[in-house]
Amino acid sequence: MSESSLSRTALRTDAVPCAGELLGSLARPLAEWLPRQRWFAGKDRAIGGFGLLTATWLLPCDGPGEAPGLLHLLLRARHHGGDARSADCYQLLLGVRDAASPPPPELAAALIGRPDGGPLHGRVVYEALHDPLLAGHLLQRLGAPARVGPLRFRREPGTAVPMGLTPRPLAADQSNSSVVYGDRYILKLFRRVEPGINPDLELPLALARYGSGRVPAPTAWFEAEAASEITGTATAQPPGGGSSEESGRTAAPLTLGVLQPFLTGCRDGWQLALDALAERRDFTSEARGLGRATAEVHTGLAEALPVCVLGRDALERTAEAMTRRLEAAGRAVPELRPYRPGLRDAFRALAELGREGHTCPAQRVHGDLHLGQVLSGPGGRWSLIDFEGEPARPLPERRVPQPVVRDIAGMLRSFDYAACQRQPAEPRSASGPAGPGDDGFARRWAAANRDAFCAGYAEAAGTDPREEATLLRAYETDKTVYEVLYEARHRPTWLHVPMSAIRRLAAAPVHR
Ligand SMILES: Nc1ncnc2c1ncn2[C@@H]1O[C@H](COP(=O)(O)OP(=O)(O)O)[C@@H](O)[C@H]1O
Ligand SMILES: O=P(O)(O)O[C@H]1O[C@H](CO)[C@@H](O[C@H]2O[C@H](CO)[C@@H](O)[C@H](O)[C@H]2O)[C@H](O)[C@H]1O
């Protein structure tokens, strides 16, 4: 969470009595469990303390032997040595059972721990989404718009949510957590949350209301209300942690989860691309269709949401921001440092474009488009999902209108990523994917699909992104820098994938 949004976030611990003690009893198990979660952003630093923003019983846990309780928490995890303003805010849904009737063995992997003292003493807490009883209860809540303490459950008018669908948590390696209900709906629970509507609700809702058939339309969602008053504070430290004081106000509600139809019979673009590569099969017809689908979504977003034009100042500021991201990534990833001078040229050329009087239309975009974010359904029809944007960027930044080439650059990078996968005939490396130089086929395959994607985009949009070479180059460079940081943090054995593109981009002259 950014400093400014954090300081505006008020505390709402009124929904649960003894919130401070509650947090105190959870601090130790959470300090061990949180850093192991894929969606936890602060893996590189120890947790220094927690602050509770809201705590809400969605199902009370009343006494020994009772049915499981469902406890909703929004808490801040402060990094060791950092202050409250550098803390991230996370959403947790905890199952709570009496230790005398603990969760059944099939929930063993979902166990978080046994709180020591406080109101949860003698209880077992675990990931609620893995418990069919509790995941089912959440669906009921989504089907019946209501307020529960600081939480508000909402449903799109004219929709209904069927009850009794069997839940299963999605096993995918995700930035958030999802549950599929009876293969009919999928609920995405956002993990690291910030004040403001999440673009993964805002954009699909706007597109669906506009009439786009390229996105699953949100059926229901829930959010934490903006609190106008500071109602209290509760902090707790894990073992060895320091102290923190928190206070503030918030203006915007936080989007916490979105329910949307589950698209059955689909495969994601990443799997399809890898299959095509493994079978040495042409993929250009699919890539062309994907370009068309992307252009249609862009047209819908431009119709449904505000657009603007980036002039000299805005293009210069964009180039500066890209340069700052490059410098920051260079500080974090030493491998990137030698290539910075060549990469900066791409950003300089963008600023120069602005100074020469060029302008560029900007609008809301997907923000993190890649082959894993597109699903191919019956007849090969593409749908786009996950409009959250790059999870590491502050939410206000993700909601700013941008040139459409940002998404195009993302997808072009993805074809390059796919081409870095080792061919099945070769032994699979335990240390991540191979390099793009493995064979000429993969390199040609990526180039052909990058072209086909742009051609498809041009067919539907009427403008060919390849004609905006300076813009595209700057955005592709910026995306690759982001990927370097992402891989260094999350999948170090994949770091060489964006690094091979960095070498190419840094060496190739920038043509204007
Ligand atoms: N509406 C949907 N229908 C079918 N599968 C979906 C749908 N939405 C998401 N998925 C599946 O769930 C996975 C994770 O969803 P995503 O929105 O990308 O989550 P995250 O932001 O956590 O990465 C996707 O890769 C896709 O396989
Ligand atoms: O899908 P997410 O919203 O979690 O996006 C993040 O993770 C992606 C990886 O899962 C990452 O994408 C990068 O790897 C992909 C292959 O796994 C590749 O297709 C993309 O082009 C590449 O950027 C994405 O950057 C990150 O934000």
Coordinates of C-alpha atoms and ligand atoms in Angstrom, one line a residue:
M1 CA 0.0 0.0 0.0
S2 CA 1.4 3.4 -0.8
E3 CA 2.2 5.8 1.9
S4 CA -0.6 8.3 1.1
S5 CA -3.3 5.7 0.8
L6 CA -2.2 4.0 4.0
S7 CA -2.3 7.1 6.1
R8 CA -5.8 7.7 4.9
T9 CA -7.0 4.2 5.9
A10 CA -9.1 4.3 9.0
L11 CA -9.2 1.4 11.5
R12 CA -12.5 -0.5 11.9
T13 CA -12.1 -2.9 14.7
D14 CA -15.6 -2.3 16.1
A15 CA -17.0 -5.4 14.5
V16 CA -15.1 -7.7 16.8
P17 CA -14.8 -7.2 20.6
C18 CA -11.3 -7.5 22.0
A19 CA -9.7 -6.9 18.6
G20 CA -6.3 -6.1 20.1
E21 CA -6.2 -9.4 22.0
L22 CA -7.4 -11.2 19.0
L23 CA -4.5 -9.9 16.9
G24 CA -2.1 -10.6 19.7
S25 CA -3.1 -14.2 19.8
L26 CA -2.8 -14.6 16.0
A27 CA 0.5 -12.7 15.6
R28 CA 2.8 -15.7 16.1
P29 CA 1.1 -18.2 13.7
L30 CA 0.6 -15.5 11.1
A31 CA 4.2 -14.4 11.2
E32 CA 5.2 -17.9 10.3
W33 CA 2.5 -18.6 7.7
L34 CA 2.2 -15.3 5.8
P35 CA 5.7 -15.3 4.3
R36 CA 5.1 -18.7 2.8
Q37 CA 2.2 -17.5 0.7
R38 CA 2.8 -16.8 -2.9
W39 CA 0.7 -13.6 -2.7
F40 CA 2.7 -12.2 0.2
A41 CA 4.7 -9.3 -1.2
G42 CA 7.3 -8.8 1.5
K43 CA 9.2 -12.1 1.3
D44 CA 12.5 -10.4 1.2
R45 CA 12.1 -8.8 4.6
A46 CA 11.1 -10.1 8.1
I47 CA 7.7 -9.1 9.4
G48 CA 8.1 -6.4 12.1
G49 CA 4.5 -6.2 13.3
F50 CA 0.8 -6.3 12.5
G51 CA -2.0 -3.8 12.6
L52 CA -5.6 -4.7 12.5
L53 CA -7.8 -2.7 10.2
T54 CA -11.0 -4.7 10.3
A55 CA -12.1 -7.9 12.0
T56 CA -15.5 -9.4 11.2
W57 CA -17.1 -12.6 12.1
L58 CA -19.0 -13.8 9.0
L59 CA -20.0 -16.9 10.9
P60 CA -19.5 -16.7 14.7
C61 CA -17.5 -19.3 16.5
D62 CA -19.4 -19.6 19.7
G63 CA -18.0 -22.4 21.8
P64 CA -16.5 -25.8 22.1
G65 CA -17.7 -28.3 19.5
E66 CA -19.6 -25.7 17.6
A67 CA -19.6 -25.5 13.8
P68 CA -16.5 -23.7 12.3
G69 CA -16.4 -19.9 12.5
L70 CA -15.5 -17.7 9.6
L71 CA -13.4 -14.7 10.5
H72 CA -12.6 -12.0 8.0
L73 CA -9.5 -9.9 8.7
L74 CA -7.9 -6.9 7.0
L75 CA -4.5 -6.5 8.5
R76 CA -1.3 -4.6 7.8
A77 CA 2.0 -6.4 7.9
R78 CA 4.8 -4.0 8.7
H79 CA 8.3 -4.9 7.7
H80 CA 11.0 -5.2 10.3
G81 CA 12.7 -1.8 10.6
G82 CA 10.0 -0.1 8.6
D83 CA 7.2 2.1 10.0
A84 CA 3.5 1.7 9.7
R85 CA 3.4 3.7 6.5
S86 CA 5.5 1.1 4.7
A87 CA 3.1 -1.7 5.6
D88 CA 1.0 -3.7 3.1
C89 CA -2.6 -4.5 3.8
Y90 CA -3.7 -8.1 3.4
Q91 CA -7.1 -9.8 3.4
L92 CA -7.4 -13.1 5.3
L93 CA -10.3 -15.4 5.7
L94 CA -9.8 -17.7 8.6
G95 CA -11.6 -20.8 9.5
V96 CA -11.8 -21.2 13.3
R97 CA -12.5 -24.5 15.0
D98 CA -12.3 -25.7 18.5
A99 CA -9.2 -27.7 19.2
A100 CA -11.4 -30.5 20.6
S101 CA -13.0 -30.9 17.2
P102 CA -10.2 -29.8 14.8
P103 CA -10.4 -29.5 11.0
P104 CA -10.6 -32.9 9.3
P105 CA -7.4 -34.4 7.8
E106 CA -8.2 -33.2 4.3
L107 CA -7.7 -29.6 5.6
A108 CA -4.3 -30.4 7.1
A109 CA -2.5 -28.4 4.3
A110 CA -4.7 -25.4 5.1
L111 CA -3.7 -25.2 8.7
I112 CA -2.3 -21.8 9.9
G113 CA -1.8 -22.5 13.6
R114 CA -3.1 -22.6 17.2
P115 CA -3.3 -19.2 18.7
D116 CA -1.8 -18.8 22.1
G117 CA -3.9 -16.9 24.6
G118 CA -6.5 -14.2 23.8
P119 CA -10.0 -14.8 22.5
L120 CA -8.9 -17.6 20.1
H121 CA -7.0 -19.6 22.7
G122 CA -7.9 -23.3 22.4
R123 CA -8.9 -22.9 18.8
V124 CA -7.3 -24.0 15.5
V125 CA -7.2 -21.4 12.6
Y126 CA -6.9 -22.4 9.0
E127 CA -7.4 -21.1 5.4
A128 CA -11.2 -20.8 5.2
L129 CA -11.4 -21.1 1.4
H130 CA -10.3 -24.7 1.7
D131 CA -13.2 -25.6 3.9
P132 CA -16.3 -26.4 1.7
L133 CA -18.6 -25.4 4.5
L134 CA -17.0 -21.9 4.8
A135 CA -16.5 -21.4 1.1
G136 CA -20.1 -22.3 0.7
H137 CA -21.1 -19.7 3.3
L138 CA -19.2 -17.0 1.4
L139 CA -21.2 -17.8 -1.7
Q140 CA -24.4 -17.4 0.3
R141 CA -23.2 -14.0 1.4
L142 CA -22.5 -13.0 -2.1
G143 CA -25.9 -14.0 -3.2
A144 CA -27.6 -11.8 -0.6
P145 CA -26.5 -8.1 -0.7
A146 CA -26.1 -6.9 2.8
R147 CA -23.7 -5.1 5.2
V148 CA -21.8 -7.1 7.8
G149 CA -19.9 -4.7 10.1
P150 CA -17.5 -2.9 7.8
L151 CA -18.1 -5.3 4.9
R152 CA -20.6 -4.8 2.1
F153 CA -21.8 -7.6 -0.2
R154 CA -23.1 -6.4 -3.5
R155 CA -24.7 -8.0 -6.6
E156 CA -25.0 -6.7 -10.2
P157 CA -28.7 -5.9 -10.7
G158 CA -30.6 -8.6 -12.7
T159 CA -28.2 -11.4 -11.7
A160 CA -28.8 -14.3 -9.3
V161 CA -26.3 -16.5 -7.5
P162 CA -27.3 -20.1 -7.2
M163 CA -26.7 -21.7 -3.9
G164 CA -25.4 -25.2 -3.0
L165 CA -22.6 -25.3 -5.7
T166 CA -19.7 -27.4 -4.6
P167 CA -16.6 -25.2 -4.0
R168 CA -13.0 -26.2 -4.9
P169 CA -10.1 -23.9 -4.3
L170 CA -8.1 -23.2 -7.5
A171 CA -4.7 -24.9 -7.3
A172 CA -3.1 -22.4 -9.7
D173 CA 0.0 -20.4 -8.6
Q174 CA -1.7 -17.1 -8.3
S175 CA -1.2 -13.5 -7.1
N176 CA -4.6 -13.8 -5.3
S177 CA -6.8 -16.8 -4.3
S178 CA -9.7 -18.2 -6.1
V179 CA -12.5 -20.7 -5.5
V180 CA -14.5 -22.4 -8.2
Y181 CA -18.1 -23.1 -7.4
G182 CA -19.6 -26.1 -9.3
D183 CA -17.7 -25.1 -12.4
R184 CA -20.2 -22.4 -12.8
Y185 CA -18.7 -19.4 -10.9
I186 CA -15.3 -18.4 -9.8
L187 CA -14.6 -16.1 -6.8
K188 CA -11.3 -14.2 -6.7
L189 CA -10.3 -13.0 -3.3
F190 CA -7.8 -10.2 -3.5
R191 CA -5.0 -10.6 -1.1
R192 CA -3.0 -7.4 -1.0
V193 CA -5.6 -4.7 -1.0
E194 CA -5.6 -0.9 -1.2
P195 CA -8.3 1.7 -0.9
G196 CA -10.2 2.2 -4.2
I197 CA -12.1 0.0 -6.6
N198 CA -9.9 -2.8 -8.0
P199 CA -9.6 -2.6 -11.8
D200 CA -10.4 -6.3 -11.9
L201 CA -13.9 -5.3 -10.8
E202 CA -14.1 -1.9 -12.4
L203 CA -13.0 -2.8 -16.0
P204 CA -15.0 -6.1 -16.5
L205 CA -18.0 -4.3 -15.0
A206 CA -17.7 -1.4 -17.4
L207 CA -17.0 -3.7 -20.3
A208 CA -20.0 -6.0 -19.5
R209 CA -22.3 -3.0 -19.1
Y210 CA -21.0 -1.7 -22.4
G211 CA -21.9 -5.1 -24.0
S212 CA -18.5 -6.6 -24.6
G213 CA -18.6 -10.4 -24.8
R214 CA -14.8 -10.7 -24.3
V215 CA -14.8 -10.7 -20.5
P216 CA -16.7 -12.7 -17.9
A217 CA -19.2 -10.2 -16.4
P218 CA -18.9 -9.7 -12.6
T219 CA -22.0 -11.2 -10.9
A220 CA -21.4 -10.2 -7.3
W221 CA -18.6 -8.7 -5.2
F222 CA -17.8 -7.5 -1.7
E223 CA -15.8 -4.6 -0.4
A224 CA -14.8 -3.0 2.9
E225 CA -16.6 0.3 3.4
A226 CA -14.8 3.6 3.7
A227 CA -14.7 4.6 7.4
S228 CA -15.2 8.3 8.1
E229 CA -14.0 8.1 11.6
I230 CA -11.0 6.5 13.3
T231 CA -12.7 4.0 15.5
G232 CA -9.7 2.4 17.2
T233 CA -6.4 0.8 16.7
A234 CA -4.9 -2.6 17.5
T235 CA -1.3 -3.6 16.9
A236 CA 0.6 -6.7 17.7
Q237 CA 4.2 -7.9 17.1
P238 CA 5.4 -11.3 16.1
P239 CA 8.3 -12.7 18.1
G240 CA 11.2 -10.3 17.9
G241 CA 9.1 -7.5 16.3
G242 CA 9.1 -3.8 17.2
S243 CA 6.1 -1.6 17.8
S244 CA 3.8 0.4 15.5
E245 CA 1.2 3.1 15.8
E246 CA -1.4 3.5 13.1
S247 CA -4.2 5.9 12.5
G248 CA -5.8 7.7 9.6
R249 CA -8.9 8.1 7.4
T250 CA -10.0 6.5 4.2
A251 CA -12.2 7.8 1.5
A252 CA -12.5 4.9 -1.0
P253 CA -13.9 1.4 -0.3
L254 CA -11.5 -1.5 -0.8
T255 CA -12.6 -4.2 -3.3
L256 CA -12.1 -7.6 -1.6
G257 CA -13.5 -10.2 -3.9
V258 CA -15.3 -10.6 -7.2
L259 CA -17.6 -13.5 -8.3
Q260 CA -17.9 -14.1 -12.1
P261 CA -19.0 -16.9 -14.4
F262 CA -16.5 -19.7 -14.7
L263 CA -15.7 -20.2 -18.4
T264 CA -15.7 -24.0 -18.9
G265 CA -14.0 -25.9 -21.7
C266 CA -11.3 -23.2 -21.9
R267 CA -7.5 -23.4 -22.0
D268 CA -5.3 -20.5 -21.3
G269 CA -3.1 -19.0 -24.0
W270 CA 0.1 -19.9 -22.2
Q271 CA -0.7 -23.7 -22.3
L272 CA -1.9 -23.5 -25.9
A273 CA 1.2 -21.7 -27.0
L274 CA 3.5 -24.2 -25.2
D275 CA 1.6 -27.1 -26.8
A276 CA 2.0 -25.5 -30.2
L277 CA 5.7 -24.9 -29.6
A278 CA 6.3 -28.5 -28.4
E279 CA 4.5 -29.8 -31.5
R280 CA 6.4 -27.4 -33.7
R281 CA 3.0 -26.1 -34.8
D282 CA 2.0 -22.7 -36.3
F283 CA 0.2 -20.5 -33.9
T284 CA -0.3 -17.4 -36.0
S285 CA -4.0 -17.8 -36.6
E286 CA -4.5 -18.0 -32.8
A287 CA -2.2 -15.0 -32.3
R288 CA -4.1 -13.0 -34.9
G289 CA -7.4 -13.8 -33.2
L290 CA -5.9 -12.7 -29.9
G291 CA -4.8 -9.4 -31.5
R292 CA -8.4 -8.8 -32.7
A293 CA -9.8 -9.7 -29.2
T294 CA -7.4 -7.3 -27.5
A295 CA -8.4 -4.5 -29.9
E296 CA -12.1 -5.1 -29.2
V297 CA -11.5 -4.9 -25.5
H298 CA -9.6 -1.7 -26.0
T299 CA -12.4 -0.2 -28.1
G300 CA -14.9 -1.2 -25.4
L301 CA -12.8 0.4 -22.6
A302 CA -12.3 3.6 -24.6
E303 CA -16.1 3.8 -25.1
A304 CA -17.0 2.9 -21.5
L305 CA -14.4 4.8 -19.5
P306 CA -12.6 8.2 -19.7
V307 CA -9.9 8.8 -22.3
C308 CA -7.3 11.5 -22.7
V309 CA -4.4 12.6 -24.8
L310 CA -0.8 12.5 -23.6
G311 CA 1.1 15.6 -24.8
R312 CA 4.7 16.7 -24.3
D313 CA 4.7 16.9 -20.5
A314 CA 2.9 13.6 -20.0
L315 CA 5.2 11.8 -22.4
E316 CA 8.2 13.2 -20.7
R317 CA 6.8 12.2 -17.3
T318 CA 6.1 8.7 -18.6
A319 CA 9.7 8.4 -19.8
E320 CA 11.0 9.7 -16.5
A321 CA 8.9 7.2 -14.6
M322 CA 10.2 4.4 -16.8
T323 CA 13.8 5.5 -16.2
R324 CA 13.1 5.6 -12.4
R325 CA 11.8 2.1 -12.6
L326 CA 14.9 1.0 -14.5
E327 CA 17.2 2.5 -11.9
A328 CA 15.2 0.9 -9.0
A329 CA 15.3 -2.5 -10.7
G330 CA 19.0 -2.0 -11.3
R331 CA 19.5 -1.4 -7.6
A332 CA 17.6 -4.6 -6.7
V333 CA 19.0 -6.9 -9.5
P334 CA 22.7 -6.5 -10.1
E335 CA 22.5 -8.5 -13.4
L336 CA 20.6 -5.6 -14.9
R337 CA 23.1 -2.9 -14.2
P338 CA 25.5 -3.2 -17.2
Y339 CA 22.6 -2.8 -19.6
R340 CA 21.1 0.4 -18.2
P341 CA 22.7 2.8 -20.7
G342 CA 21.3 1.0 -23.7
L343 CA 17.9 0.7 -22.2
R344 CA 17.7 4.3 -21.2
D345 CA 18.0 5.2 -24.9
A346 CA 14.5 3.8 -25.5
F347 CA 13.1 6.1 -22.7
R348 CA 15.0 9.1 -24.0
A349 CA 13.5 8.5 -27.5
L350 CA 10.0 8.5 -25.9
A351 CA 10.7 11.9 -24.2
E352 CA 12.0 13.2 -27.4
L353 CA 8.8 12.2 -29.2
G354 CA 6.9 14.4 -26.8
R355 CA 9.3 17.3 -27.3
E356 CA 8.9 17.1 -31.1
G357 CA 5.1 17.7 -30.6
H358 CA 3.8 14.1 -30.9
T359 CA 0.7 13.2 -28.9
C360 CA -0.6 9.9 -27.9
P361 CA -4.2 8.8 -27.0
A362 CA -4.5 7.2 -23.6
Q363 CA -7.3 5.1 -22.0
R364 CA -7.8 2.4 -19.4
V365 CA -6.0 -0.8 -20.4
H366 CA -5.6 -4.3 -19.1
G367 CA -2.3 -3.4 -17.5
D368 CA -0.7 -6.9 -17.3
L369 CA -1.7 -8.6 -20.5
H370 CA 0.1 -11.9 -21.2
L371 CA -0.7 -15.4 -22.5
G372 CA -1.8 -16.6 -19.1
Q373 CA -4.5 -13.9 -18.9
V374 CA -6.4 -15.0 -22.0
L375 CA -8.7 -18.0 -22.2
S376 CA -9.6 -19.8 -25.5
G377 CA -13.1 -21.2 -25.5
P378 CA -15.2 -23.2 -27.9
G379 CA -14.4 -22.3 -31.5
G380 CA -11.1 -20.7 -30.4
R381 CA -12.8 -17.6 -29.1
W382 CA -10.6 -15.6 -26.8
S383 CA -11.7 -14.0 -23.5
L384 CA -9.6 -11.7 -21.4
I385 CA -9.4 -12.1 -17.6
D386 CA -7.5 -10.6 -14.6
F387 CA -7.7 -6.9 -15.2
E388 CA -6.0 -6.2 -11.9
G389 CA -2.8 -4.7 -13.6
E390 CA 0.7 -5.4 -12.3
P391 CA 0.1 -6.4 -8.7
A392 CA 3.3 -4.7 -7.5
R393 CA 2.2 -1.2 -8.7
P394 CA 0.1 1.0 -6.4
L395 CA -3.5 0.9 -7.3
P396 CA -4.0 4.6 -8.2
E397 CA -1.1 4.2 -10.7
R398 CA -2.8 1.1 -12.2
R399 CA -6.0 3.1 -12.8
V400 CA -4.4 5.9 -14.8
P401 CA -5.2 6.0 -18.6
Q402 CA -2.3 4.7 -20.7
P403 CA -1.4 4.2 -24.3
V404 CA -2.8 0.8 -25.6
V405 CA 0.7 -0.2 -26.5
R406 CA 1.3 -1.0 -22.9
D407 CA -0.9 -4.1 -23.3
I408 CA 0.5 -4.9 -26.8
A409 CA 4.0 -4.8 -25.4
G410 CA 2.9 -7.2 -22.6
M411 CA 1.6 -9.8 -25.1
L412 CA 4.6 -9.4 -27.4
R413 CA 6.8 -10.2 -24.4
S414 CA 4.7 -13.3 -23.6
F415 CA 5.4 -14.8 -27.0
D416 CA 9.1 -14.4 -26.2
Y417 CA 8.6 -16.0 -22.8
A418 CA 6.9 -19.0 -24.4
A419 CA 9.7 -19.4 -26.9
C420 CA 12.1 -19.7 -24.0
Q421 CA 10.5 -22.9 -22.9
R422 CA 12.6 -26.0 -23.5
Q423 CA 11.4 -28.3 -26.3
P424 CA 10.1 -31.7 -24.9
A425 CA 12.7 -33.7 -26.8
E426 CA 15.4 -32.1 -24.6
P427 CA 15.9 -33.0 -21.0
R428 CA 13.8 -30.7 -18.7
S429 CA 16.0 -28.5 -16.6
A430 CA 15.4 -28.3 -12.9
S431 CA 16.5 -24.7 -13.0
G432 CA 13.7 -23.2 -15.0
P433 CA 13.2 -22.7 -18.7
A434 CA 15.9 -22.8 -21.3
G435 CA 17.0 -19.8 -23.4
P436 CA 15.4 -18.6 -26.6
G437 CA 18.6 -19.5 -28.5
D438 CA 17.9 -23.3 -28.0
D439 CA 16.8 -23.5 -31.6
G440 CA 15.9 -21.3 -34.5
F441 CA 12.4 -22.6 -34.6
A442 CA 11.4 -21.1 -31.2
R443 CA 12.9 -17.7 -32.2
R444 CA 11.1 -17.7 -35.6
W445 CA 7.9 -18.9 -33.9
A446 CA 7.9 -16.0 -31.5
A447 CA 8.7 -13.4 -34.2
A448 CA 5.8 -14.8 -36.4
N449 CA 3.3 -14.6 -33.5
R450 CA 4.4 -11.2 -32.5
D451 CA 3.7 -10.0 -36.0
A452 CA 0.4 -11.9 -36.3
F453 CA -0.8 -10.5 -33.0
C454 CA -0.1 -6.9 -34.2
A455 CA -1.7 -7.6 -37.6
G456 CA -4.9 -8.9 -35.9
Y457 CA -4.9 -5.9 -33.6
A458 CA -4.6 -3.6 -36.7
E459 CA -7.5 -5.4 -38.4
A460 CA -9.9 -4.7 -35.5
A461 CA -8.6 -1.4 -34.3
G462 CA -7.7 0.3 -37.6
T463 CA -4.2 1.3 -36.3
D464 CA -1.2 -0.9 -36.4
P465 CA 0.9 -0.8 -33.2
R466 CA 4.1 -1.5 -35.3
E467 CA 3.8 2.0 -36.7
E468 CA 4.3 3.4 -33.2
A469 CA 7.8 1.9 -33.0
T470 CA 9.3 4.4 -30.5
L471 CA 6.3 4.0 -28.1
L472 CA 6.3 0.3 -28.5
R473 CA 10.0 0.0 -27.9
A474 CA 9.8 2.1 -24.7
Y475 CA 6.8 0.1 -23.4
E476 CA 8.4 -3.2 -24.2
T477 CA 11.6 -2.2 -22.5
D478 CA 9.6 -1.0 -19.4
K479 CA 7.7 -4.3 -19.3
T480 CA 10.9 -6.3 -19.6
V481 CA 12.5 -4.4 -16.7
Y482 CA 9.3 -5.1 -14.7
E483 CA 9.7 -8.8 -15.5
V484 CA 13.4 -8.8 -14.4
L485 CA 12.2 -7.5 -11.0
Y486 CA 9.3 -9.9 -10.9
E487 CA 11.4 -13.0 -11.7
A488 CA 14.2 -12.0 -9.3
R489 CA 11.6 -11.8 -6.5
H490 CA 9.3 -14.7 -7.3
R491 CA 11.0 -17.1 -9.7
P492 CA 14.8 -16.6 -9.7
T493 CA 15.3 -19.6 -11.9
W494 CA 13.4 -17.7 -14.7
L495 CA 15.4 -14.5 -14.4
H496 CA 17.4 -15.4 -17.6
V497 CA 14.2 -15.2 -19.6
P498 CA 13.7 -11.5 -19.4
M499 CA 17.5 -11.0 -19.2
S500 CA 17.9 -12.4 -22.6
A501 CA 15.4 -9.8 -23.9
I502 CA 17.2 -7.1 -21.9
R503 CA 20.5 -7.9 -23.7
R504 CA 18.7 -7.7 -27.1
L505 CA 16.9 -4.5 -26.3
A506 CA 20.0 -2.8 -24.8
A507 CA 22.1 -3.7 -27.9
A508 CA 19.6 -2.8 -30.7
P509 CA 19.8 0.8 -31.9
V510 CA 16.7 2.9 -31.3
H511 CA 15.3 4.1 -34.7
R512 CA 13.3 7.2 -34.7
Ligands
LIG1 N1 -13.8 -16.6 -15.4 C1 -12.9 -17.6 -15.5 N2 -13.2 -18.8 -16.0 C2 -12.4 -19.9 -16.1 N3 -11.2 -19.8 -15.5 C3 -10.8 -18.7 -14.9 C4 -11.6 -17.5 -14.8 N4 -11.0 -16.5 -14.2 C5 -9.8 -17.0 -13.8 N5 -9.7 -18.3 -14.2 C6 -8.6 -19.2 -14.0 O1 -8.0 -18.8 -12.8 C7 -6.6 -18.5 -12.9 C8 -6.2 -17.4 -12.0 O2 -7.0 -16.3 -12.3 P1 -6.4 -14.8 -12.3 O3 -7.6 -13.8 -12.4 O4 -5.3 -14.7 -13.3 O5 -5.8 -14.7 -10.8 P2 -4.6 -14.0 -10.2 O6 -4.8 -12.5 -10.3 O7 -4.6 -14.5 -8.8 O8 -3.3 -14.4 -10.9 C9 -6.4 -18.1 -14.4 O9 -5.2 -18.4 -14.9 C10 -7.5 -19.1 -15.1 O10 -6.9 -20.3 -15.3
LIG2 O1 -0.7 -13.5 -13.8 P1 -0.3 -12.5 -12.7 O2 -1.3 -11.4 -12.5 O3 0.0 -13.2 -11.4 O4 1.0 -11.8 -13.3 C1 2.3 -12.0 -12.7 O5 2.8 -13.3 -12.9 C2 3.0 -13.7 -14.3 C3 3.6 -15.1 -14.2 O6 2.7 -16.0 -13.7 C4 4.0 -12.7 -14.9 O7 4.1 -13.1 -16.3 C5 5.4 -13.4 -16.9 O8 5.5 -14.8 -17.0 C6 4.5 -15.4 -17.9 C7 4.8 -16.9 -18.0 O9 4.6 -17.5 -16.8 C8 4.7 -14.7 -19.3 O10 3.7 -15.2 -20.2 C9 4.5 -13.2 -19.2 O11 4.8 -12.6 -20.5 C10 5.6 -12.7 -18.2 O12 5.4 -11.3 -18.0 C11 3.5 -11.3 -14.8 O13 4.5 -10.4 -15.4 C12 3.3 -11.0 -13.4 O14 2.7 -9.7 -13.2

